[in-house]
Backbone as JSON Lines, residues from 0, in Angstrom:
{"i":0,"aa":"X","n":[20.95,49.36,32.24],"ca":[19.84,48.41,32.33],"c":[20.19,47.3,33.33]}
{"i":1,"aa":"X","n":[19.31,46.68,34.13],"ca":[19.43,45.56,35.6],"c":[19.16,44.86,34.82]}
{"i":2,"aa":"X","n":[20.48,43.47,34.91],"ca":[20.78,42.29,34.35],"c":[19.22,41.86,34.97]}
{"i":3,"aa":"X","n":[18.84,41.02,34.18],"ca":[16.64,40.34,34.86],"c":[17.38,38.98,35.41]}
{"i":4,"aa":"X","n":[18.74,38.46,35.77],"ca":[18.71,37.03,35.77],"c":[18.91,37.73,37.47]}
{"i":5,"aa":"X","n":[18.05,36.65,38.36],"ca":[18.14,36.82,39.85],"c":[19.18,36.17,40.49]}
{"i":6,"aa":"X","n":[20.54,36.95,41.26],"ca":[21.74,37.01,41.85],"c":[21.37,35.69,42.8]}
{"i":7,"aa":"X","n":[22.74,35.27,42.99],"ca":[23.08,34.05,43.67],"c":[22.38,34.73,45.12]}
{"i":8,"aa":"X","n":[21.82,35.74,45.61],"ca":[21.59,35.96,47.37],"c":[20.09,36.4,46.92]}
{"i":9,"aa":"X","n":[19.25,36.02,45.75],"ca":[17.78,36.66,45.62],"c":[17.04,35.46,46.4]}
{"i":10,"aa":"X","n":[16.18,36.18,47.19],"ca":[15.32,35.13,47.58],"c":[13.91,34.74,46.95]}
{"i":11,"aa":"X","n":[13.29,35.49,45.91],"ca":[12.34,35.4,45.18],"c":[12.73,34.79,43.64]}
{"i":12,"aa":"X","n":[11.5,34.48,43.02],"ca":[11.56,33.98,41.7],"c":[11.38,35.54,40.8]}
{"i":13,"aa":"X","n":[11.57,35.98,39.93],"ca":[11.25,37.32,39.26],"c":[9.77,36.95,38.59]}
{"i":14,"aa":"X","n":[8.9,37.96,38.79],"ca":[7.99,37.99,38.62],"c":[7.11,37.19,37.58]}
{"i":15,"aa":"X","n":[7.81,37.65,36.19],"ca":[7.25,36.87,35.49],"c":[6.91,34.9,35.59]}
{"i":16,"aa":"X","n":[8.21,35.13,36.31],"ca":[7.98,33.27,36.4],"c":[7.16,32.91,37.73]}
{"i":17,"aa":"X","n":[6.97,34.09,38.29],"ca":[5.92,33.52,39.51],"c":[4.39,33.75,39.17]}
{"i":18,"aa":"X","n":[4.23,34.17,38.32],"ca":[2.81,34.25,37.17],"c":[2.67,33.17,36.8]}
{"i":19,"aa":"X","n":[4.09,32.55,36.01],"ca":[3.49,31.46,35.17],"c":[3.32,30.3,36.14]}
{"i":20,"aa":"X","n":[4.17,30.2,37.19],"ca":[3.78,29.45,38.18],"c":[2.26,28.95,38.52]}
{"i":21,"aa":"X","n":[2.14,30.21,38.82],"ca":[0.65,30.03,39.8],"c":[-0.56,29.82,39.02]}
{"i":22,"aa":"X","n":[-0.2,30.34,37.29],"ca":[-1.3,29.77,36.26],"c":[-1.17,28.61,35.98]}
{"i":23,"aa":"X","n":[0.18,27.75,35.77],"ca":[0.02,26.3,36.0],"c":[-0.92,25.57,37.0]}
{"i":24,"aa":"X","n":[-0.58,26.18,38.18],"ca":[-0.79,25.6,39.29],"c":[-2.46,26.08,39.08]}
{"i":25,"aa":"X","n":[-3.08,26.85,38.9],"ca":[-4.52,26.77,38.74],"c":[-4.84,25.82,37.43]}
{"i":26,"aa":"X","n":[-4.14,26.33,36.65],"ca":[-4.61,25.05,35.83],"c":[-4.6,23.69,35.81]}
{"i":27,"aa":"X","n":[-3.35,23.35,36.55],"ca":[-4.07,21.91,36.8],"c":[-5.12,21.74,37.92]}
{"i":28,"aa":"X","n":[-4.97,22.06,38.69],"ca":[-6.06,22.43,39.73],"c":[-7.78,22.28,39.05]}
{"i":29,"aa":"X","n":[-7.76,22.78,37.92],"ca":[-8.77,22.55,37.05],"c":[-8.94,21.22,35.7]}
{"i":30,"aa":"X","n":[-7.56,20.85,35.78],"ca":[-7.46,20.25,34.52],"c":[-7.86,18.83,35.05]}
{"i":31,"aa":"X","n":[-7.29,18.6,36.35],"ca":[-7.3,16.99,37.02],"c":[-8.64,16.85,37.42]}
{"i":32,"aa":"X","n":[-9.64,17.4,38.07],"ca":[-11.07,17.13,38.11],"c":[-12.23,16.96,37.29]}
{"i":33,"aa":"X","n":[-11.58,18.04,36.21],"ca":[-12.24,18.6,35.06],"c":[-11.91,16.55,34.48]}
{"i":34,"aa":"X","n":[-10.97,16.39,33.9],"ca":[-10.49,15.19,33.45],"c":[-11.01,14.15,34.12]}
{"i":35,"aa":"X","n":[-11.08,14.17,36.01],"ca":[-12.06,12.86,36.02],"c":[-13.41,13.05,36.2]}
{"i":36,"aa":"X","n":[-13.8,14.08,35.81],"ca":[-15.16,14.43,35.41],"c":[-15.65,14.15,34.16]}
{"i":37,"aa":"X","n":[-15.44,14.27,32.81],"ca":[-14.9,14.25,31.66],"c":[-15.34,12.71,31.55]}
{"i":38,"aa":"X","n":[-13.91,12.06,32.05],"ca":[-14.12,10.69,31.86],"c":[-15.27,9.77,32.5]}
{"i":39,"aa":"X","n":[-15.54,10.0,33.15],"ca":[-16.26,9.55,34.09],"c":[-17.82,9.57,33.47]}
{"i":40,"aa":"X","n":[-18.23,10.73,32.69],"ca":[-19.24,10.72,32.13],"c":[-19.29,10.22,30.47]}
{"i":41,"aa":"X","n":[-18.16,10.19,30.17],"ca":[-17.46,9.08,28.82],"c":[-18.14,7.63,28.74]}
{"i":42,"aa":"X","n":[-17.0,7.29,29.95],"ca":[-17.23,5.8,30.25],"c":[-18.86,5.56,30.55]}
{"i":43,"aa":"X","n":[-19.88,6.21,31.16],"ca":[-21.0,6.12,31.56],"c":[-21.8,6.29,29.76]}
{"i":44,"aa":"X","n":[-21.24,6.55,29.27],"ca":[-22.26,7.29,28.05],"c":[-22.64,8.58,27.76]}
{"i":45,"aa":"X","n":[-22.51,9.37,28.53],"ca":[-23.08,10.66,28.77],"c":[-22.52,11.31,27.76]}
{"i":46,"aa":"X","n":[-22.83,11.28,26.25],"ca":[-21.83,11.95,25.13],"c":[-22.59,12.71,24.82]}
{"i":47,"aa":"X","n":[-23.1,13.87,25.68],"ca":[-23.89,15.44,25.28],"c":[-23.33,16.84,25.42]}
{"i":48,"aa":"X","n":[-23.74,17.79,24.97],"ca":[-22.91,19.07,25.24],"c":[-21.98,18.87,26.73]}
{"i":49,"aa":"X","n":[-22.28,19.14,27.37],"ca":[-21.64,18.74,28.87],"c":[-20.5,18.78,28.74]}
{"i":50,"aa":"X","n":[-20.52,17.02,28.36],"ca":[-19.68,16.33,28.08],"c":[-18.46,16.72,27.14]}
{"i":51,"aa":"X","n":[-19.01,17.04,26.13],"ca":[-18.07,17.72,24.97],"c":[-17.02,19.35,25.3]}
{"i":52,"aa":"X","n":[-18.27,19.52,25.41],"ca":[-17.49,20.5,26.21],"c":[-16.32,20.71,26.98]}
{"i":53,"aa":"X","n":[-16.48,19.78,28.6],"ca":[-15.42,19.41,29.39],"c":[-14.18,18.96,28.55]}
{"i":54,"aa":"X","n":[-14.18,17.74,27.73],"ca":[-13.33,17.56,26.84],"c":[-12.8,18.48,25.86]}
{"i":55,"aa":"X","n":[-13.61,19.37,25.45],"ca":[-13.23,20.73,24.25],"c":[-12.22,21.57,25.13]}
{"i":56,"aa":"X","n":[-12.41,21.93,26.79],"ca":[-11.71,23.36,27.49],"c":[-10.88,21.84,27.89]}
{"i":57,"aa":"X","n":[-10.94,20.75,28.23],"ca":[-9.81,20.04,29.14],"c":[-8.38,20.1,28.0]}
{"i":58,"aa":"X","n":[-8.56,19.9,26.87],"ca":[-7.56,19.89,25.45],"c":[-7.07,21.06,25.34]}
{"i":59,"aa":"X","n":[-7.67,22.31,25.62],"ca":[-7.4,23.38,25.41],"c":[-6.51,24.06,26.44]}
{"i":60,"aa":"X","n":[-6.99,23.76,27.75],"ca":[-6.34,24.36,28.98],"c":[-4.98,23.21,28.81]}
{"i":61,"aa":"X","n":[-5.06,22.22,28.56],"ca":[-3.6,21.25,28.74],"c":[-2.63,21.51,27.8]}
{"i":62,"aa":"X","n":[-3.39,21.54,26.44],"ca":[-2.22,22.26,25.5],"c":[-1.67,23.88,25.66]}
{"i":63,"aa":"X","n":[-2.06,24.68,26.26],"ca":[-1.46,25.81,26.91],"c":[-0.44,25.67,28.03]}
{"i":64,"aa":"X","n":[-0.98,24.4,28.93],"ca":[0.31,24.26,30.03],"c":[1.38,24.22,29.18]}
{"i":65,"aa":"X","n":[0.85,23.19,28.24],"ca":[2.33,22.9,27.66],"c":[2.95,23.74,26.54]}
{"i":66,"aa":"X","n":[2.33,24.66,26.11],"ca":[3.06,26.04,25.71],"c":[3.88,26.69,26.77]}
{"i":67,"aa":"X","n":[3.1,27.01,27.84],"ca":[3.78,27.54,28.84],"c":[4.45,26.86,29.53]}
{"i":68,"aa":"X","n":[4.61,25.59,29.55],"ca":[6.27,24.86,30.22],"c":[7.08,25.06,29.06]}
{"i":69,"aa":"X","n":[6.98,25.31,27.71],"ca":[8.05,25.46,27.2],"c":[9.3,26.71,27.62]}
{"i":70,"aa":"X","n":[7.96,27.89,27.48],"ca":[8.12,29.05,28.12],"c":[9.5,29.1,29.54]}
{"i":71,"aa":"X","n":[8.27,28.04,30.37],"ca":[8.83,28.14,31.89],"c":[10.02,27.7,31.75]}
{"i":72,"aa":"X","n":[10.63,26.36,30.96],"ca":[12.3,26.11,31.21],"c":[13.26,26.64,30.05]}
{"i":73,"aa":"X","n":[12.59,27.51,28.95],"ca":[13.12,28.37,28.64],"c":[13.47,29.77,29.67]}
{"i":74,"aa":"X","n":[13.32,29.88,30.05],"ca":[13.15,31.32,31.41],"c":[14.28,30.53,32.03]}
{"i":75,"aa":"X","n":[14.15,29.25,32.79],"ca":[14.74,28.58,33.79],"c":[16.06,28.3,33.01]}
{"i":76,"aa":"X","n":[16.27,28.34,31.89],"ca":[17.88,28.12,31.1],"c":[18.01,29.4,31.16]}
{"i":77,"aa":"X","n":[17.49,30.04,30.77],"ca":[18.17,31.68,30.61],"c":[18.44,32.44,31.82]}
{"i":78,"aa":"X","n":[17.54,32.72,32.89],"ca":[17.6,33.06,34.23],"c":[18.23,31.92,35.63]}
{"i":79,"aa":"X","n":[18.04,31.2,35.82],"ca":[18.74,30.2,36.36],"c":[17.87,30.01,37.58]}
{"i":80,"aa":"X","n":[18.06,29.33,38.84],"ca":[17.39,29.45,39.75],"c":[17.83,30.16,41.06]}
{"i":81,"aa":"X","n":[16.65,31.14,41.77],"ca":[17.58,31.85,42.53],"c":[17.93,30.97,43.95]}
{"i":82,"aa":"X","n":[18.75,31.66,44.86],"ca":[19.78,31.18,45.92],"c":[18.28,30.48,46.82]}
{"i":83,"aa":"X","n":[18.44,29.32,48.16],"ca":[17.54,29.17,48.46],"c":[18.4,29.62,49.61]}
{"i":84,"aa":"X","n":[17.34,30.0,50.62],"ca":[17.66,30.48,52.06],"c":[19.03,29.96,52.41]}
{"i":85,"aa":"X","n":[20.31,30.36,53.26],"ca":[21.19,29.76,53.49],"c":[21.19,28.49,54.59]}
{"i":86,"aa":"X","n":[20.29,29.11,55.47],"ca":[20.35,27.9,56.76],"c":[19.93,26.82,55.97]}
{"i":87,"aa":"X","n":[18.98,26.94,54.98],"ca":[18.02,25.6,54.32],"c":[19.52,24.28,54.09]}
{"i":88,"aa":"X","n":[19.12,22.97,54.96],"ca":[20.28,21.78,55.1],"c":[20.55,21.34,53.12]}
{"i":89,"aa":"X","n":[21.92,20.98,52.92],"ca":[21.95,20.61,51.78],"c":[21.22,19.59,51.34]}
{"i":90,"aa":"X","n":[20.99,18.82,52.15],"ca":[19.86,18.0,51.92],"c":[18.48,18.19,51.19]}
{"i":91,"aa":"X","n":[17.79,18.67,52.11],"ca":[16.53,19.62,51.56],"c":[17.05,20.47,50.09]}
{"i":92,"aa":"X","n":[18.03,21.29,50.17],"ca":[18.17,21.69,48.82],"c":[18.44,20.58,47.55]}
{"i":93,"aa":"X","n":[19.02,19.51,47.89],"ca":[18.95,18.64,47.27],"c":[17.21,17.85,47.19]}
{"i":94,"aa":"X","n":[16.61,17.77,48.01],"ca":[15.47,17.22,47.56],"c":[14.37,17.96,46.76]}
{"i":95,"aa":"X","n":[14.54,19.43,47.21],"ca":[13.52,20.31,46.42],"c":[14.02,20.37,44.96]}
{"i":96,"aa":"X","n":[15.13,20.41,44.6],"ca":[15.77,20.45,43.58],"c":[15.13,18.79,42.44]}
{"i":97,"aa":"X","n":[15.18,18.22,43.35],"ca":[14.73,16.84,42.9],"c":[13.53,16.99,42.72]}
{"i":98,"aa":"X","n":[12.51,17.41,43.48],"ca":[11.39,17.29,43.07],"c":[11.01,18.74,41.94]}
{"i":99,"aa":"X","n":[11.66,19.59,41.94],"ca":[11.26,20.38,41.28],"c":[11.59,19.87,39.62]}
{"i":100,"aa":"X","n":[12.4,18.74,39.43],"ca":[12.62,18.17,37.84],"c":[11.9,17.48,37.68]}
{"i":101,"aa":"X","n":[11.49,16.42,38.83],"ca":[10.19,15.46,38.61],"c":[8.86,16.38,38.29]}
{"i":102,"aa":"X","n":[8.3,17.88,38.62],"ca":[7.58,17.96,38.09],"c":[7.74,18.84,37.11]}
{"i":103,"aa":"X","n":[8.65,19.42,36.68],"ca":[8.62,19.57,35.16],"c":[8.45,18.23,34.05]}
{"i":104,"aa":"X","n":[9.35,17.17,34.79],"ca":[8.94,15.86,33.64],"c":[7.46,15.52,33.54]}
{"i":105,"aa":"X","n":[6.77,15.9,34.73],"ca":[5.67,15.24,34.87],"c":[4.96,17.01,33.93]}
{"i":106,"aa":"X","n":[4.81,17.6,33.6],"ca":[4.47,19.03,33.69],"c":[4.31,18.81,31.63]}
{"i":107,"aa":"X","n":[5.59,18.24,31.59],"ca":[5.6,17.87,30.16],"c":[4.66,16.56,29.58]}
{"i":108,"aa":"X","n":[5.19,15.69,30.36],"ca":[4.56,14.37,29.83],"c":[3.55,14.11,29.8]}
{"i":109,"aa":"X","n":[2.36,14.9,31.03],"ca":[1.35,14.71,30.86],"c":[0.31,15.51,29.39]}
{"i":110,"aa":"X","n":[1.07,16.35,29.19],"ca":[-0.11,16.82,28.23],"c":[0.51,16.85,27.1]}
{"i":111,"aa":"X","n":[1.84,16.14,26.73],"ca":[2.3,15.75,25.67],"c":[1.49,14.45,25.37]}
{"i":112,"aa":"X","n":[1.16,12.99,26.01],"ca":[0.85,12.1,26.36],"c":[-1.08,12.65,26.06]}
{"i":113,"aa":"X","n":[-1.52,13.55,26.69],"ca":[-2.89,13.78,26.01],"c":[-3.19,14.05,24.74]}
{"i":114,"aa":"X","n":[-2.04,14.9,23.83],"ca":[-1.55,15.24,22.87],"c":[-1.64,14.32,21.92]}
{"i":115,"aa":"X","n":[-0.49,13.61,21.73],"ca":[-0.23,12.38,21.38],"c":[-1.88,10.94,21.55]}
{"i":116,"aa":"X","n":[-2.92,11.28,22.17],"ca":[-3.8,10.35,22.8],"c":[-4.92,11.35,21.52]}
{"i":117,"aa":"X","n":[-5.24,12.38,21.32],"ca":[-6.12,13.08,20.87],"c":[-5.84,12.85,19.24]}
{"i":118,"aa":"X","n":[-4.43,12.89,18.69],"ca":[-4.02,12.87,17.65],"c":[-4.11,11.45,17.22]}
{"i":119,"aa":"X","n":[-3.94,10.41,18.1],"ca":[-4.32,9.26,17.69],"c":[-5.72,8.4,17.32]}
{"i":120,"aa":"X","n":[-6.78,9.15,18.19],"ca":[-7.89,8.93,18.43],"c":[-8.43,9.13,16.7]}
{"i":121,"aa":"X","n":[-8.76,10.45,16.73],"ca":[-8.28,11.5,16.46],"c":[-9.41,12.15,17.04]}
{"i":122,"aa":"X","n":[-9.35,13.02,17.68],"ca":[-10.64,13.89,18.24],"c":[-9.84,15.66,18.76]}
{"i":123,"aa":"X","n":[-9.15,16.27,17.82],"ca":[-8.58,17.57,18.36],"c":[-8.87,18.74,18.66]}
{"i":124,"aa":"X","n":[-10.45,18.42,18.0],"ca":[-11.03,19.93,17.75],"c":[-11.47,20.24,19.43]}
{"i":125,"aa":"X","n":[-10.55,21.73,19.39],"ca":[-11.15,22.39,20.84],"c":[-12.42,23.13,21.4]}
{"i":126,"aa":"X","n":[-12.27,24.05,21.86],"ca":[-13.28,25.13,22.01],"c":[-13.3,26.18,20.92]}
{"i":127,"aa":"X","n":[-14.67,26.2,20.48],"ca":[-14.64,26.74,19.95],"c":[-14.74,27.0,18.02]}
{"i":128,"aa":"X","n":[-14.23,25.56,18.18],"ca":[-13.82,25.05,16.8],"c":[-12.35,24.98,16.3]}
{"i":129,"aa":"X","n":[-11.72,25.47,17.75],"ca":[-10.34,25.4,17.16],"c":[-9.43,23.84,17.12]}
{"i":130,"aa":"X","n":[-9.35,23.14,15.57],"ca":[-8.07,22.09,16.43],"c":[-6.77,22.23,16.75]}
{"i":131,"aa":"X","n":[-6.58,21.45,17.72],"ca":[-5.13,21.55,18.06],"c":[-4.49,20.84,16.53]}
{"i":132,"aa":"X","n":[-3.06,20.95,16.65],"ca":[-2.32,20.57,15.61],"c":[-1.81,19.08,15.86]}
{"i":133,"aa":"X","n":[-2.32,18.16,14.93],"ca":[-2.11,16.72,14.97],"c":[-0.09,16.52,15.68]}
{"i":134,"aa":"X","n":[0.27,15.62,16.56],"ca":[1.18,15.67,17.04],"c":[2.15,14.87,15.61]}
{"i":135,"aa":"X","n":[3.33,15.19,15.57],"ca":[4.2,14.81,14.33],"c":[4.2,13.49,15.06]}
{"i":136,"aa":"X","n":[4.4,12.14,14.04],"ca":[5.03,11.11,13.59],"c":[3.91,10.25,14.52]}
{"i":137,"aa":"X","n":[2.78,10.59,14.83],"ca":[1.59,9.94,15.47],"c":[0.46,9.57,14.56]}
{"i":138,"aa":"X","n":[0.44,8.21,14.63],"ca":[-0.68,7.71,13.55],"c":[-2.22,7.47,14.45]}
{"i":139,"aa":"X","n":[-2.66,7.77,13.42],"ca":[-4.15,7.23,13.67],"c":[-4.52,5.88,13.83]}
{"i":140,"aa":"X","n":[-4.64,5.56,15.1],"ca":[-4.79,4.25,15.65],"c":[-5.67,4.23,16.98]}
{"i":141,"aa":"X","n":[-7.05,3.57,16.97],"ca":[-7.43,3.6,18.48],"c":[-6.86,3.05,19.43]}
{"i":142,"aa":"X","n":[-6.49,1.73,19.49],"ca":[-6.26,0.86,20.39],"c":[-4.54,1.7,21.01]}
{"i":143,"aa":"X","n":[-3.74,2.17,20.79],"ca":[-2.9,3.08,20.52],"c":[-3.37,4.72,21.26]}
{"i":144,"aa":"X","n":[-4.46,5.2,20.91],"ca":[-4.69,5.89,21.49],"c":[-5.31,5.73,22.79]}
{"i":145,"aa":"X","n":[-5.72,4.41,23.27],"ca":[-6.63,4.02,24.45],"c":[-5.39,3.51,25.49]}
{"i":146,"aa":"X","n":[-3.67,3.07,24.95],"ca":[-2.9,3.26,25.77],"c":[-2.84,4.66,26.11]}
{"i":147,"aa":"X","n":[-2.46,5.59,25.44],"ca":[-1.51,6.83,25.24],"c":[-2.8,7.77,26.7]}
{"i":148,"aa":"X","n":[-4.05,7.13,26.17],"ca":[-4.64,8.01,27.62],"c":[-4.86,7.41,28.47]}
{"i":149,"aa":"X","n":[-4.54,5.89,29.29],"ca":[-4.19,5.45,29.99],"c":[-2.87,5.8,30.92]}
{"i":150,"aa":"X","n":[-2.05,6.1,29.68],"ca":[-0.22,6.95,30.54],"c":[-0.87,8.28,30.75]}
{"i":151,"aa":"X","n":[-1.77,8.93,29.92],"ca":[-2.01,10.63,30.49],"c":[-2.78,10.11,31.79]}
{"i":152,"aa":"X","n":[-3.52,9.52,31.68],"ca":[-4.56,9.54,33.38],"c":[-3.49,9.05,34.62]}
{"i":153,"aa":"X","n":[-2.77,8.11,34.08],"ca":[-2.17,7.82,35.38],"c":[-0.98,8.88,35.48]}
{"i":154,"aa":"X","n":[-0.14,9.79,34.68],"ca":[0.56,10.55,35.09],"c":[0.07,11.45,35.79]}
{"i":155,"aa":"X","n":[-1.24,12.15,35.04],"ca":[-2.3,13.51,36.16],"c":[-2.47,12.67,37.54]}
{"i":156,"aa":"X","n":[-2.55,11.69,37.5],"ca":[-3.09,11.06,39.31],"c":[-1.62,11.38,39.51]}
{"i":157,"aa":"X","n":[-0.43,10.88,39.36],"ca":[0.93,10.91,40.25],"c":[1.24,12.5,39.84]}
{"i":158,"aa":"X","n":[0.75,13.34,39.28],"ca":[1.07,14.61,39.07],"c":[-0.03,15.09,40.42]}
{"i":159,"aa":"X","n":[-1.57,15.4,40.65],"ca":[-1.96,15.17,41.12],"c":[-1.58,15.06,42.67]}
{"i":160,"aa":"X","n":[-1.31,13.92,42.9],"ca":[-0.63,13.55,44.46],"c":[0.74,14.04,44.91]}
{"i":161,"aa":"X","n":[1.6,14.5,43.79],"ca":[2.82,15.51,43.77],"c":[2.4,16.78,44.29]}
{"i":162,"aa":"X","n":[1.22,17.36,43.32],"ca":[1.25,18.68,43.87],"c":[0.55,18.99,45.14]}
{"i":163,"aa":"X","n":[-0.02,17.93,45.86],"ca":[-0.78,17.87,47.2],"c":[0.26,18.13,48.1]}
{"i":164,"aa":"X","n":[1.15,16.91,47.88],"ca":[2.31,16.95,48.57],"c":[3.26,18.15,48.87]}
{"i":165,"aa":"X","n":[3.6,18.91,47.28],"ca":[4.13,20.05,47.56],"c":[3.54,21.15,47.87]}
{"i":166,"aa":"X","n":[2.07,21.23,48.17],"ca":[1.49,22.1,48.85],"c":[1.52,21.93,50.14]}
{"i":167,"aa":"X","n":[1.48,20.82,50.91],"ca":[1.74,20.43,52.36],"c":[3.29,20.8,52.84]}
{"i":168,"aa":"X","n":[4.4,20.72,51.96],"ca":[5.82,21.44,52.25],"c":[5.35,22.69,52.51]}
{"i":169,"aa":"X","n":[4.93,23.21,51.06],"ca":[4.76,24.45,51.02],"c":[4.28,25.46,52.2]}
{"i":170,"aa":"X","n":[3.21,24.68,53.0],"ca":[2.06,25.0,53.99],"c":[3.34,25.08,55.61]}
{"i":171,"aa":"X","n":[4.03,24.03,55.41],"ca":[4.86,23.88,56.23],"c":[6.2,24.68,56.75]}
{"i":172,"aa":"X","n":[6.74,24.87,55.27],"ca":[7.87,25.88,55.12],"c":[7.15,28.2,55.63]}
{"i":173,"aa":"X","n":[5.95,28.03,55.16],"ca":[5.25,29.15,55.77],"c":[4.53,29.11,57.14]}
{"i":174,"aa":"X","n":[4.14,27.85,57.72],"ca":[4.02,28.01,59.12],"c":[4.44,27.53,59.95]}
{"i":175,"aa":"X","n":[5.57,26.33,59.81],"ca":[5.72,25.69,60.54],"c":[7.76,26.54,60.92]}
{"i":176,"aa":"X","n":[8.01,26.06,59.49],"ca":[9.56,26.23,60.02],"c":[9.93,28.09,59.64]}
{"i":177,"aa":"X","n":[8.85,28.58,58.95],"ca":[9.17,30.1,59.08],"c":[10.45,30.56,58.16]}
{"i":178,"aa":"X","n":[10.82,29.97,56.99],"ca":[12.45,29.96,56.72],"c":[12.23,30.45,55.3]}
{"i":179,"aa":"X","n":[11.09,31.22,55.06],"ca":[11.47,32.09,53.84],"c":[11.39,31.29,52.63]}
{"i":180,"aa":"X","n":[11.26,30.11,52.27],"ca":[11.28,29.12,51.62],"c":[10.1,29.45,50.4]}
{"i":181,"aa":"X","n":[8.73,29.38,50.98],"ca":[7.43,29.85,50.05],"c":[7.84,31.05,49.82]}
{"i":182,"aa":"X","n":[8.0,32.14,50.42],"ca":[8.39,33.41,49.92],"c":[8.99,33.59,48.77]}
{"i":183,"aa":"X","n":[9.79,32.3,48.14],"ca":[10.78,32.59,47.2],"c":[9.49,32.59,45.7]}
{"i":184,"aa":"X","n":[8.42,32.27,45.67],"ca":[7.34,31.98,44.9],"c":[5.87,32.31,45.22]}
{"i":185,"aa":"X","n":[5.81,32.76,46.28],"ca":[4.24,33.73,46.47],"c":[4.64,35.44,45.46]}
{"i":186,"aa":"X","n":[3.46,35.71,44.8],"ca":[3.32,36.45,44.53],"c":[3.82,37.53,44.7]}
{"i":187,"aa":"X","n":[4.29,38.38,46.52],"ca":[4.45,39.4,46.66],"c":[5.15,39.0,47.48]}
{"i":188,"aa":"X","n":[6.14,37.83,47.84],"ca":[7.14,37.5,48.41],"c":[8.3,37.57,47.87]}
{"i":189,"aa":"X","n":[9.83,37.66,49.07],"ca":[10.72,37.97,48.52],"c":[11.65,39.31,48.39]}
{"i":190,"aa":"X","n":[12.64,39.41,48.08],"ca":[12.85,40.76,48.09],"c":[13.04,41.45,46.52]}
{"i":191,"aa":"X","n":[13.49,42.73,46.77],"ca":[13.52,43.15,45.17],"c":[14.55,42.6,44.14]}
{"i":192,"aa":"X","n":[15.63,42.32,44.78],"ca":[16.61,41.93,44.18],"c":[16.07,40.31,43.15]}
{"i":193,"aa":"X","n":[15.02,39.64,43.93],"ca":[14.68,38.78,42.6],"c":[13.78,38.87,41.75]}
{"i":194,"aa":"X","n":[13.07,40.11,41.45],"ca":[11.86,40.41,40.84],"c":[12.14,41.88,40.11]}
């Protein structure tokens, strides 16, 4: 049986984690507009199906990220991360490395922080009729919950402007400097040895 953890010379992520990747990455893609959409018709009054709604799938799609980041740095302890291109300067490996923890913190906090904001409110029930599960050692308090989604909105904006950013590397490392870099996380990039 082929050890699944990808060798110090793989240039790809193994498959499974480049799935969960790219479903994050659509999901927030949906979660951050959806959210200042959401609010936006909150603050205005607009408290009709719509409305409820947006809020019912925004709770629902955020508490799944954060199933699936558990997932993702479970994978990332067990499998490790694979080799990045050799020419890539230690530098750059040092900064991608950096930013790649800032957005797991940010990956967590934000929809722990919505979590924690819903359970306080209390408003959990999702789509569907399903509620999420009240967060442990979180009381029912508004004023408390009107911080807790104040830290979720402003983390999705700096989460948000993170992932713009690392799409402009991203955009860069595939056309500009050519160095195999995105390959290690597109879909059908990479070689076999990390997938």
């Amino acid at each position: 049986m082929q050890d699944p953890r990808p060798s110090a010379t793989a240039s790809s992520y193994p498959p499974l984690w480049r799935a969960l990747h790219w479903g994050i990455a659509a999901a927030v893609a949906v979660l951050i507009p959806v959210g200042a959409w959401m609010t936006t018709r909150g603050e205005a009054g607009l408290w009709d199906g719509l409305t409820n709604t947006l809020y019912a799938w925004h709770k629902a799609i955020g508490f799944l990220v954060l199933l699936t980041m558990v997932l993702r740095l479970a994978l990332r302890r067990r499998l490790g991360v694979p080799a990045y291109p050799a020419d890539l300067s230690p530098l750059r490996r040092r900064l991608a490395a950096g930013l790649g923890h800032v957005f797991y913190v940010l990956l967590f906090a934000v929809p722990l922080a919505g979590w924690a904001g819903v359970t306080a409110y209390p408003a959990l029930i999702t789509v569907g009729g399903f509620n999420l599960p009240a967060m442990p050692l979180v009381p029912q308090d508004s004023d408390l919950a009107g911080r807790l989604f104040a830290v979720h909105g402003t983390l999705a904006l700096l989460l948000g402007a993170l992932a713009l950013g690392h799409i402009a590397i991203a955009l860069h490392h595939l056309l500009v400097a050519r160095d195999r870099v995105f390959e290690r996380m597109w879909p059908r990039g990479g070689d076999a040895s990390g997938g």
